[in-house]
Amino acid sequence: MRLHVVTFGCQMSVADGEELASPLKGRGFTAVADAETADAIVLNTCTVRQHAEDKALSLIGRLREWKDRDPQRVLIVAGCAAERLGPWIQKRFPYVDLVVGAKSIEDYPRIVEEALGARFDALAESRLGFGAATEDVEKPTGWASPFSAFVTIMRGCNYSCSYCIVPAVRGRELYRPYETVMAEARAKVALGAKEITLLGQTVNSWNEGGVRFPELLRRMGTIEGLERLRFESPHPHFATDDMIAAMAETPAVCEQLHLPIQSGSDRLLKIMRRNYDAAGILDKTARLRLAIPRVEVSTDIIVGFPSETEEDFERTLDLVRGLRPSWSYTFKYSPREGTESAGMADDVPAEVKDARLERLNALCDGLTEAALAARIGKVVSVLDETGGFGRTRDGFKVSWDGCGTAGRTVKVRVTGMSKRILKGETDERA
Ligand code: 5AD
Ligand code: SF4
C-alpha cells in the first residue's frame, strides 16, 4: 500500500508529517513521492496566513477526482487548518475520510486506528499480490534527510501575539520530558543522524524537570556522534545570556540563530504583544555576535499590520539594517479570524502593503546576496545530505560537483552561486 504525505507550513509541521505517517507505516504503508498512485494521502495543513490555508483547501478540492477513481483510497486531512476548520472541512468535502486537528497529534495513532483500522484491513486485502512499493518519497526542503533529524521538544504556545492564530490551533505549551527528548535524540544519532534540529513553536521556552533550554543544549551537545545541533523556532524573549553562553560553549550548536523580529516599530511591537523592543533586539544581537563572532542571524517580518504608518515601517527597515539577517522571511499581514488583531481595522491599503513588502524585500535580498557573495572563494564545511548537496553550519545551502557521499561532512571550495545556493567543488574522495 502506498502512502503520500503533503505538508504545508513550518518545520514543526514537516516534523508532524513524519508522525502522521508513522501509524500508517505500521499498517504496512510505504511512503511514495507520487500522489496519483497513492492508496492513502495525508494532507498536513497550515493556517498561519490565509494564503497557506487556501492552498491546502484547494488541494483537498482537487483530490476529489483522485478519490472518485477508487473509493477505497483514504484521505486524511490533519494539522492547523484542520484544527481551525474541522467540521466545516468535513461538510464541504464529504469524501475526506478523517479530519484530525493539530491539537490531537498526541492521540493521533489511536484516532486513526479507531476511525480507519477496518478500512486499512480491507485495503490491504484488495492490494494483496501487488507487492510493496519502494520508499521513494522526497523529503521536504532537504531538512529531514536521514542525516538531519528533527526532535520535537515542545508543542503549543503560551504567548498571545495579537496577529497569530497558533495558540488557538495548537493550544498551550506542552513540554516533552527531558529523558524522552534526550532518548529520542540519542536513538536518531545511533541510526545515523549527524544533525539534530530541536523543534517547538517557542522552542527555547522549553523547561522540564528543573532543566531549562540552555542546559538542554549543553546536554544534547554531549551526545557522541552528534556533529550539529540546531533549534527552531526560538522566541527573542528566551534568547537570554545563558542561552547565548550555551550556544557558544557547546561545539555542536551551529552558528545560526533565528530571531523573529516581526517589526522594528516599538509602537507596533506593543500592539503585537511581542514583549521586546527594537533596542532589546539590537542588544541581544550584539551580545550574540560578541560571544559567537561568526554567527548568522535570520528573521521573520510582517508588513502592513493594522495602523502601520510610513514612520513605523521605516523603523522596521532600520532594525533590519542593524540586525543584518542573512535570511529573512517577509510576510504581508493577513488577518486571522479569532485573533486579537482581527478585531482591528485592516487599514493599510493593499497597494501600500505591496509597496512596503517590495522595499523590505529589496533590503533583505541585498543582505542575503551579500552574505552569499562573501563566501565565494572560501572553503566551507558542509554536511552532505543527499550526495553533493548540503548545508553549512551557519545555514547556507551548498551544492558541488564531483563525488559526494551523503552523511559525510566535507570541505567545499565555493566558486559561485545560483538561486541562493552556493556552488563549489571538493577535493575529497568519497
Ligand atoms: N499575518 C502575516 N504573517 C504572520 N505570521 C504569523 N501570523 C501572521 C499573520 N496573521 C508570520 C510571523 C511568524 C511567521 C511564522 O509567520 O512572521 O513568525
Ligand atoms: Fe504565534 Fe507569537 Fe506564539 Fe510565535 S510566539 S507562535 S508568533 S503567538
Tab-separated table of C-alpha atoms and ligand atoms in Angstrom:
chain	number	residue	atom	x	y	z
A	1	MET	CA	0.000	0.000	0.000
A	2	ARG	CA	1.296	3.404	-0.970
A	3	LEU	CA	1.168	6.483	1.217
A	4	HIS	CA	1.733	10.050	0.079
A	5	VAL	CA	2.227	12.832	2.621
A	6	VAL	CA	1.820	16.504	1.657
A	7	THR	CA	2.875	19.126	4.168
A	8	PHE	CA	2.222	22.858	4.191
A	9	GLY	CA	3.769	25.231	6.695
A	10	CYS	CA	6.644	25.432	9.137
A	11	GLN	CA	9.278	22.884	10.127
A	12	MET	CA	7.111	21.881	13.042
A	13	SER	CA	4.510	20.884	10.508
A	14	VAL	CA	7.108	18.984	8.480
A	15	ALA	CA	8.076	17.060	11.619
A	16	ASP	CA	4.404	16.421	12.366
A	17	GLY	CA	4.124	14.987	8.862
A	18	GLU	CA	6.534	12.228	9.889
A	19	GLU	CA	4.389	11.476	12.946
A	20	LEU	CA	1.234	11.470	10.844
A	21	ALA	CA	2.780	8.899	8.526
A	22	SER	CA	4.032	6.650	11.283
A	23	PRO	CA	0.856	4.682	12.239
A	24	LEU	CA	0.131	4.095	8.548
A	25	LYS	CA	3.638	2.804	8.006
A	26	GLY	CA	2.998	0.488	10.966
A	27	ARG	CA	-0.019	-0.753	8.998
A	28	GLY	CA	2.141	-1.672	6.029
A	29	PHE	CA	2.055	1.552	4.004
A	30	THR	CA	5.183	2.659	2.170
A	31	ALA	CA	5.845	6.358	1.541
A	32	VAL	CA	5.861	7.370	-2.115
A	33	ALA	CA	6.530	10.689	-3.837
A	34	ASP	CA	3.746	10.270	-6.393
A	35	ALA	CA	0.262	11.285	-5.204
A	36	GLU	CA	-1.521	9.908	-8.277
A	37	THR	CA	-0.838	6.264	-7.500
A	38	ALA	CA	-1.123	6.535	-3.712
A	39	ASP	CA	-3.641	4.440	-1.785
A	40	ALA	CA	-3.694	6.952	1.055
A	41	ILE	CA	-2.897	10.651	1.226
A	42	VAL	CA	-2.198	12.549	4.421
A	43	LEU	CA	-2.608	16.271	3.884
A	44	ASN	CA	-0.946	18.232	6.660
A	45	THR	CA	-2.344	21.758	6.561
A	46	CYS	CA	-1.228	25.227	7.748
A	47	THR	CA	-3.393	28.183	8.719
A	48	VAL	CA	-0.872	30.823	9.811
A	49	ARG	CA	-1.814	33.048	6.894
A	50	GLN	CA	-4.889	32.929	4.658
A	51	HIS	CA	-2.767	32.064	1.633
A	52	ALA	CA	-1.398	28.908	3.284
A	53	GLU	CA	-4.887	27.812	4.234
A	54	ASP	CA	-6.277	28.491	0.754
A	55	LYS	CA	-3.570	26.347	-0.835
A	56	ALA	CA	-4.470	23.383	1.379
A	57	LEU	CA	-8.211	23.780	0.801
A	58	SER	CA	-7.805	23.973	-2.941
A	59	LEU	CA	-5.726	20.794	-2.873
A	60	ILE	CA	-8.462	18.991	-0.930
A	61	GLY	CA	-10.854	20.092	-3.677
A	62	ARG	CA	-8.596	18.754	-6.408
A	63	LEU	CA	-8.210	15.408	-4.611
A	64	ARG	CA	-11.889	14.641	-5.132
A	65	GLU	CA	-11.113	13.192	-8.528
A	66	TRP	CA	-8.283	11.027	-7.121
A	67	LYS	CA	-10.708	9.724	-4.521
A	68	ASP	CA	-13.552	9.152	-7.032
A	69	ARG	CA	-11.328	6.988	-9.188
A	70	ASP	CA	-11.057	4.464	-6.361
A	71	PRO	CA	-13.313	4.909	-3.328
A	72	GLN	CA	-11.140	2.529	-1.320
A	73	ARG	CA	-8.490	5.208	-1.219
A	74	VAL	CA	-8.100	7.001	2.093
A	75	LEU	CA	-7.770	10.774	2.520
A	76	ILE	CA	-6.723	12.206	5.892
A	77	VAL	CA	-6.665	15.975	6.473
A	78	ALA	CA	-4.616	16.986	9.511
A	79	GLY	CA	-2.750	19.943	11.015
A	80	CYS	CA	-3.524	23.551	11.868
A	81	ALA	CA	-6.215	24.367	9.276
A	82	ALA	CA	-7.910	21.074	10.190
A	83	GLU	CA	-7.940	22.227	13.796
A	84	ARG	CA	-9.435	25.595	12.911
A	85	LEU	CA	-11.980	24.421	10.338
A	86	GLY	CA	-12.550	20.738	11.187
A	87	PRO	CA	-16.361	20.417	10.953
A	88	TRP	CA	-16.507	22.847	8.036
A	89	ILE	CA	-13.926	20.804	6.084
A	90	GLN	CA	-15.834	17.597	6.742
A	91	LYS	CA	-19.050	19.176	5.474
A	92	ARG	CA	-17.574	20.971	2.500
A	93	PHE	CA	-15.519	17.945	1.371
A	94	PRO	CA	-17.576	14.890	2.432
A	95	TYR	CA	-15.158	12.497	0.700
A	96	VAL	CA	-12.441	13.266	3.277
A	97	ASP	CA	-12.168	10.145	5.455
A	98	LEU	CA	-10.734	11.700	8.578
A	99	VAL	CA	-10.177	15.274	9.743
A	100	VAL	CA	-7.828	15.477	12.688
A	101	GLY	CA	-6.613	18.785	14.116
A	102	ALA	CA	-3.130	19.769	15.289
A	103	LYS	CA	-4.105	19.606	18.950
A	104	SER	CA	-4.856	15.900	18.592
A	105	ILE	CA	-1.430	14.871	17.361
A	106	GLU	CA	-0.509	13.042	20.577
A	107	ASP	CA	-3.726	10.984	20.263
A	108	TYR	CA	-3.472	10.560	16.543
A	109	PRO	CA	-2.334	6.904	16.418
A	110	ARG	CA	-5.409	5.881	18.422
A	111	ILE	CA	-7.780	8.165	16.480
A	112	VAL	CA	-6.587	6.934	13.121
A	113	GLU	CA	-6.785	3.284	14.155
A	114	GLU	CA	-10.302	3.659	15.519
A	115	ALA	CA	-11.590	5.610	12.562
A	116	LEU	CA	-9.815	3.796	9.756
A	117	GLY	CA	-8.477	0.458	11.036
A	118	ALA	CA	-11.174	-1.566	9.253
A	119	ARG	CA	-10.660	0.427	6.045
A	120	PHE	CA	-6.922	-0.321	6.149
A	121	ASP	CA	-7.659	-4.046	6.575
A	122	ALA	CA	-9.939	-4.009	3.542
A	123	LEU	CA	-7.412	-2.009	1.543
A	124	ALA	CA	-4.579	-4.396	2.455
A	125	GLU	CA	-6.750	-7.313	1.356
A	126	SER	CA	-7.523	-5.762	-2.019
A	127	ARG	CA	-3.890	-4.836	-2.636
A	128	LEU	CA	-2.619	-8.368	-1.879
A	129	GLY	CA	-0.293	-9.551	-4.570
A	130	PHE	CA	0.643	-6.040	-5.646
A	131	GLY	CA	3.876	-6.258	-3.646
A	132	ALA	CA	5.303	-3.487	-1.536
A	133	ALA	CA	6.161	-0.123	-3.030
A	134	THR	CA	9.735	1.062	-2.730
A	135	GLU	CA	10.163	4.027	-0.452
A	136	ASP	CA	10.769	6.901	-2.838
A	137	VAL	CA	9.447	9.890	-1.006
A	138	GLU	CA	11.410	13.085	-1.436
A	139	LYS	CA	11.915	14.711	1.920
A	140	PRO	CA	10.607	18.291	2.028
A	141	THR	CA	13.244	21.007	1.684
A	142	GLY	CA	16.047	18.589	2.475
A	143	TRP	CA	15.917	19.131	6.201
A	144	ALA	CA	14.745	15.742	7.266
A	145	SER	CA	17.294	13.633	5.429
A	146	PRO	CA	18.355	10.528	7.341
A	147	PHE	CA	21.395	12.520	8.470
A	148	SER	CA	19.454	15.530	9.661
A	149	ALA	CA	16.682	14.627	12.084
A	150	PHE	CA	14.009	16.552	13.949
A	151	VAL	CA	13.283	16.153	17.638
A	152	THR	CA	10.091	17.886	18.767
A	153	ILE	CA	10.669	19.093	22.329
A	154	MET	CA	7.559	21.203	22.882
A	155	ARG	CA	4.222	21.918	21.295
A	156	GLY	CA	1.841	24.861	21.549
A	157	CYS	CA	2.434	28.461	22.562
A	158	ASN	CA	1.663	30.439	25.720
A	159	TYR	CA	2.062	33.802	24.012
A	160	SER	CA	-0.756	35.786	22.539
A	161	CYS	CA	0.832	37.803	19.762
A	162	SER	CA	-2.160	39.715	18.535
A	163	TYR	CA	-1.873	38.616	14.862
A	164	CYS	CA	-1.214	34.949	15.477
A	165	ILE	CA	-3.595	32.001	15.182
A	166	VAL	CA	-1.075	29.455	16.505
A	167	PRO	CA	-2.114	29.489	20.192
A	168	ALA	CA	-5.717	28.895	19.102
A	169	VAL	CA	-4.951	25.910	16.881
A	170	ARG	CA	-2.068	24.363	18.788
A	171	GLY	CA	-3.067	25.100	22.353
A	172	ARG	CA	-0.924	25.903	25.347
A	173	GLU	CA	2.698	24.906	25.768
A	174	LEU	CA	3.375	21.282	26.453
A	175	TYR	CA	6.958	20.270	27.110
A	176	ARG	CA	8.106	16.757	26.291
A	177	PRO	CA	10.088	15.280	29.192
A	178	TYR	CA	13.855	15.699	29.344
A	179	GLU	CA	14.524	11.939	29.360
A	180	THR	CA	12.226	11.409	26.369
A	181	VAL	CA	13.811	14.053	24.163
A	182	MET	CA	17.354	13.000	25.100
A	183	ALA	CA	16.498	9.362	24.367
A	184	GLU	CA	14.944	10.302	21.029
A	185	ALA	CA	17.984	12.348	20.039
A	186	ARG	CA	20.352	9.532	21.057
A	187	ALA	CA	18.294	6.989	19.119
A	188	LYS	CA	18.293	9.171	15.993
A	189	VAL	CA	22.063	9.676	16.219
A	190	ALA	CA	22.537	5.929	16.703
A	191	LEU	CA	20.534	5.451	13.479
A	192	GLY	CA	22.928	7.736	11.612
A	193	ALA	CA	21.741	11.317	12.183
A	194	LYS	CA	24.665	13.760	12.255
A	195	GLU	CA	22.466	16.777	12.793
A	196	ILE	CA	19.510	17.275	15.121
A	197	THR	CA	17.057	20.166	14.942
A	198	LEU	CA	15.106	20.688	18.142
A	199	LEU	CA	11.605	21.879	17.329
A	200	GLY	CA	8.901	23.841	19.098
A	201	GLN	CA	6.670	26.852	18.495
A	202	THR	CA	8.741	28.794	21.020
A	203	VAL	CA	11.420	26.146	21.295
A	204	ASN	CA	13.646	27.986	23.781
A	205	SER	CA	10.878	28.370	26.366
A	206	TRP	CA	11.211	24.604	26.953
A	207	ASN	CA	11.919	23.615	30.538
A	208	GLU	CA	11.148	20.350	32.219
A	209	GLY	CA	12.091	18.625	35.425
A	210	GLY	CA	14.229	21.566	36.507
A	211	VAL	CA	16.193	21.613	33.234
A	212	ARG	CA	15.970	24.763	31.143
A	213	PHE	CA	16.600	25.140	27.441
A	214	PRO	CA	20.245	26.341	27.650
A	215	GLU	CA	21.083	23.342	29.813
A	216	LEU	CA	19.315	21.061	27.324
A	217	LEU	CA	21.606	22.407	24.579
A	218	ARG	CA	24.671	21.665	26.725
A	219	ARG	CA	23.491	18.136	27.498
A	220	MET	CA	22.447	17.361	23.932
A	221	GLY	CA	25.907	18.556	22.938
A	222	THR	CA	27.464	15.635	24.816
A	223	ILE	CA	25.786	13.011	22.620
A	224	GLU	CA	28.554	11.007	20.991
A	225	GLY	CA	28.414	11.278	17.194
A	226	LEU	CA	26.168	14.356	17.084
A	227	GLU	CA	28.010	16.884	14.929
A	228	ARG	CA	25.419	19.614	14.633
A	229	LEU	CA	22.631	20.873	16.837
A	230	ARG	CA	20.032	23.439	15.698
A	231	PHE	CA	16.740	24.681	17.078
A	232	GLU	CA	13.604	26.214	15.550
A	233	SER	CA	11.795	28.498	16.269
A	234	PRO	CA	13.090	30.495	19.219
A	235	HIS	CA	11.301	33.449	20.790
A	236	PRO	CA	13.511	36.518	21.336
A	237	HIS	CA	12.309	36.728	24.947
A	238	PHE	CA	14.079	33.477	25.837
A	239	ALA	CA	17.232	34.322	23.864
A	240	THR	CA	18.934	35.020	27.187
A	241	ASP	CA	22.603	35.477	28.027
A	242	ASP	CA	22.574	31.921	29.334
A	243	MET	CA	21.195	30.602	26.046
A	244	ILE	CA	23.859	32.541	24.141
A	245	ALA	CA	26.541	31.190	26.503
A	246	ALA	CA	25.252	27.623	25.990
A	247	MET	CA	25.378	28.119	22.222
A	248	ALA	CA	28.924	29.457	22.402
A	249	GLU	CA	30.173	26.730	24.770
A	250	THR	CA	28.634	23.761	23.014
A	251	PRO	CA	30.670	22.886	19.941
A	252	ALA	CA	27.789	21.030	18.284
A	253	VAL	CA	25.452	24.063	18.347
A	254	CYS	CA	25.507	25.664	14.907
A	255	GLU	CA	26.471	29.310	14.452
A	256	GLN	CA	22.983	30.365	13.498
A	257	LEU	CA	20.054	31.961	15.301
A	258	HIS	CA	16.556	32.728	14.115
A	259	LEU	CA	15.323	35.920	15.770
A	260	PRO	CA	11.827	36.723	14.507
A	261	ILE	CA	11.504	40.485	14.935
A	262	GLN	CA	8.103	40.960	13.186
A	263	SER	CA	8.519	44.756	13.244
A	264	GLY	CA	11.031	47.434	14.196
A	265	SER	CA	8.458	49.889	15.486
A	266	ASP	CA	8.186	49.875	19.273
A	267	ARG	CA	4.645	51.166	18.963
A	268	LEU	CA	3.614	48.226	16.763
A	269	LEU	CA	5.613	45.680	18.774
A	270	LYS	CA	3.485	46.704	21.751
A	271	ILE	CA	0.230	46.265	19.862
A	272	MET	CA	1.540	42.957	18.535
A	273	ARG	CA	2.255	41.973	22.174
A	274	ARG	CA	5.790	40.911	21.381
A	275	ASN	CA	7.262	41.900	24.783
A	276	TYR	CA	10.538	43.315	23.418
A	277	ASP	CA	11.550	46.499	21.643
A	278	ALA	CA	13.928	47.283	18.806
A	279	ALA	CA	16.741	48.300	21.178
A	280	GLY	CA	16.353	44.983	23.034
A	281	ILE	CA	16.781	43.054	19.786
A	282	LEU	CA	19.917	45.015	18.873
A	283	ASP	CA	21.305	44.486	22.367
A	284	LYS	CA	20.749	40.723	22.175
A	285	THR	CA	22.302	40.555	18.724
A	286	ALA	CA	25.360	42.481	19.908
A	287	ARG	CA	25.825	40.028	22.787
A	288	LEU	CA	25.309	37.103	20.434
A	289	ARG	CA	27.892	38.387	17.956
A	290	LEU	CA	30.362	39.055	20.739
A	291	ALA	CA	30.001	35.505	22.070
A	292	ILE	CA	29.884	33.826	18.638
A	293	PRO	CA	31.637	36.108	16.150
A	294	ARG	CA	30.755	34.013	13.086
A	295	VAL	CA	27.066	33.641	13.894
A	296	GLU	CA	24.435	34.273	11.215
A	297	VAL	CA	21.002	35.573	12.097
A	298	SER	CA	17.702	35.068	10.283
A	299	THR	CA	14.338	36.678	10.931
A	300	ASP	CA	10.584	36.909	10.232
A	301	ILE	CA	8.924	40.242	9.470
A	302	ILE	CA	5.310	41.279	8.926
A	303	VAL	CA	4.449	44.386	6.890
A	304	GLY	CA	1.118	46.178	6.855
A	305	PHE	CA	-0.002	45.316	10.371
A	306	PRO	CA	-3.105	47.392	11.326
A	307	SER	CA	-2.278	51.088	11.715
A	308	GLU	CA	1.297	50.701	10.388
A	309	THR	CA	2.489	54.119	9.223
A	310	GLU	CA	5.378	55.025	6.949
A	311	GLU	CA	7.260	56.002	10.107
A	312	ASP	CA	6.628	52.560	11.698
A	313	PHE	CA	7.734	50.871	8.528
A	314	GLU	CA	10.950	52.880	8.416
A	315	ARG	CA	11.746	51.724	11.948
A	316	THR	CA	11.437	48.157	10.598
A	317	LEU	CA	13.913	48.961	7.818
A	318	ASP	CA	16.246	50.484	10.441
A	319	LEU	CA	16.081	47.387	12.606
A	320	VAL	CA	16.812	45.156	9.615
A	321	ARG	CA	19.868	47.316	8.838
A	322	GLY	CA	21.026	46.908	12.439
A	323	LEU	CA	20.290	43.196	12.641
A	324	ARG	CA	21.773	42.336	9.205
A	325	PRO	CA	19.937	39.000	8.835
A	326	SER	CA	21.418	36.646	6.246
A	327	TRP	CA	17.955	35.192	5.633
A	328	SER	CA	14.612	36.967	6.043
A	329	TYR	CA	11.102	35.613	5.762
A	330	THR	CA	8.798	38.511	4.981
A	331	PHE	CA	5.017	38.435	5.055
A	332	LYS	CA	2.123	40.711	4.298
A	333	TYR	CA	-0.172	40.938	7.286
A	334	SER	CA	-3.069	38.520	6.943
A	335	PRO	CA	-5.959	38.865	9.417
A	336	ARG	CA	-6.835	35.563	11.084
A	337	GLU	CA	-10.309	35.148	12.439
A	338	GLY	CA	-10.406	34.897	16.214
A	339	THR	CA	-7.076	36.669	16.811
A	340	GLU	CA	-6.924	39.959	18.663
A	341	SER	CA	-5.762	41.955	15.648
A	342	ALA	CA	-8.613	40.610	13.505
A	343	GLY	CA	-10.734	42.989	15.578
A	344	MET	CA	-8.598	45.940	14.436
A	345	ALA	CA	-9.197	47.644	11.117
A	346	ASP	CA	-7.001	46.080	8.408
A	347	ASP	CA	-6.384	49.654	7.316
A	348	VAL	CA	-3.119	49.561	5.380
A	349	PRO	CA	-4.248	49.642	1.737
A	350	ALA	CA	-3.257	46.605	-0.340
A	351	GLU	CA	-1.065	48.677	-2.671
A	352	VAL	CA	0.777	50.188	0.304
A	353	LYS	CA	1.370	46.718	1.738
A	354	ASP	CA	2.701	45.594	-1.642
A	355	ALA	CA	4.993	48.602	-1.966
A	356	ARG	CA	6.358	48.182	1.563
A	357	LEU	CA	6.922	44.484	1.054
A	358	GLU	CA	8.830	45.278	-2.111
A	359	ARG	CA	11.066	47.824	-0.360
A	360	LEU	CA	11.650	45.478	2.559
A	361	ASN	CA	12.479	42.601	0.236
A	362	ALA	CA	14.944	44.744	-1.680
A	363	LEU	CA	16.800	45.459	1.564
A	364	CYS	CA	16.632	41.861	2.825
A	365	ASP	CA	17.590	40.366	-0.532
A	366	GLY	CA	20.606	42.654	-0.650
A	367	LEU	CA	21.762	41.391	2.746
A	368	THR	CA	21.246	37.767	1.709
A	369	GLU	CA	23.124	38.237	-1.569
A	370	ALA	CA	25.983	39.966	0.254
A	371	ALA	CA	26.235	37.133	2.785
A	372	LEU	CA	26.294	34.594	-0.038
A	373	ALA	CA	28.829	36.575	-2.065
A	374	ALA	CA	31.129	36.854	0.979
A	375	ARG	CA	31.520	33.062	0.857
A	376	ILE	CA	32.737	32.882	-2.722
A	377	GLY	CA	36.401	31.860	-2.758
A	378	LYS	CA	36.179	30.445	0.770
A	379	VAL	CA	36.261	26.853	1.941
A	380	VAL	CA	33.160	25.870	3.894
A	381	SER	CA	32.327	22.772	5.859
A	382	VAL	CA	29.149	21.073	4.611
A	383	LEU	CA	27.159	18.139	5.912
A	384	ASP	CA	26.390	16.191	2.758
A	385	GLU	CA	22.685	15.425	2.968
A	386	THR	CA	21.885	13.879	-0.362
A	387	GLY	CA	25.197	13.241	-2.147
A	388	GLY	CA	26.590	16.530	-3.440
A	389	PHE	CA	24.139	18.793	-1.628
A	390	GLY	CA	24.054	20.036	1.951
A	391	ARG	CA	24.248	22.939	4.335
A	392	THR	CA	26.916	24.899	6.128
A	393	ARG	CA	26.739	25.192	9.896
A	394	ASP	CA	25.570	28.770	9.539
A	395	GLY	CA	22.678	27.840	7.303
A	396	PHE	CA	23.739	28.249	3.661
A	397	LYS	CA	22.806	25.649	1.068
A	398	VAL	CA	25.701	24.301	-0.991
A	399	SER	CA	25.869	22.006	-3.995
A	400	TRP	CA	29.084	20.790	-5.551
A	401	ASP	CA	30.444	18.783	-8.454
A	402	GLY	CA	32.288	15.554	-8.114
A	403	CYS	CA	31.525	12.747	-5.820
A	404	GLY	CA	29.547	13.085	-2.667
A	405	THR	CA	28.619	10.591	-0.030
A	406	ALA	CA	25.539	11.502	1.976
A	407	GLY	CA	26.201	11.618	5.694
A	408	ARG	CA	29.792	12.853	5.486
A	409	THR	CA	30.962	16.323	6.393
A	410	VAL	CA	33.122	17.667	3.587
A	411	LYS	CA	35.143	20.779	2.837
A	412	VAL	CA	33.870	22.577	-0.237
A	413	ARG	CA	35.575	25.477	-2.028
A	414	VAL	CA	32.833	27.905	-3.029
A	415	THR	CA	33.209	29.100	-6.610
A	416	GLY	CA	29.911	30.862	-7.244
A	417	MET	CA	26.208	30.823	-6.571
A	418	SER	CA	22.946	30.288	-8.348
A	419	LYS	CA	19.446	30.890	-6.995
A	420	ARG	CA	20.779	31.415	-3.495
A	421	ILE	CA	22.590	28.109	-3.457
A	422	LEU	CA	26.372	28.243	-3.185
A	423	LYS	CA	28.148	26.236	-5.871
A	424	GLY	CA	31.528	24.697	-5.308
A	425	GLU	CA	33.992	21.880	-5.680
A	426	THR	CA	35.636	19.463	-3.333
A	427	ASP	CA	38.947	17.613	-3.489
A	428	GLU	CA	37.795	14.979	-1.082
A	429	ARG	CA	37.225	11.480	-2.331
A	430	ALA	CA	34.099	9.691	-1.215
B	1	5AD	N1	-0.074	37.594	9.047
B	1	5AD	C1	1.152	37.604	8.461
B	1	5AD	N2	2.195	36.912	8.936
B	1	5AD	C2	2.004	36.159	10.043
B	1	5AD	N3	2.835	35.372	10.740
B	1	5AD	C3	2.161	34.830	11.761
B	1	5AD	N4	0.891	35.257	11.762
B	1	5AD	C4	0.761	36.090	10.691
B	1	5AD	C5	-0.305	36.855	10.158
B	1	5AD	N5	-1.510	36.850	10.717
B	1	5AD	C6	4.256	35.214	10.405
B	1	5AD	C7	5.152	35.674	11.541
B	1	5AD	C8	5.669	34.380	12.109
B	1	5AD	C9	5.713	33.514	10.875
B	1	5AD	C10	5.775	32.054	11.130
B	1	5AD	O1	4.528	33.835	10.187
B	1	5AD	O2	6.213	36.422	10.986
B	1	5AD	O3	6.924	34.495	12.728
B	2	SF4	FE1	2.427	32.970	17.310
B	2	SF4	FE2	3.650	34.689	18.962
B	2	SF4	FE3	3.300	32.139	19.711
B	2	SF4	FE4	5.069	32.703	17.809
B	2	SF4	S1	5.174	33.395	19.960
B	2	SF4	S2	3.542	31.034	17.754
B	2	SF4	S3	4.079	34.431	16.741
B	2	SF4	S4	1.691	33.658	19.351
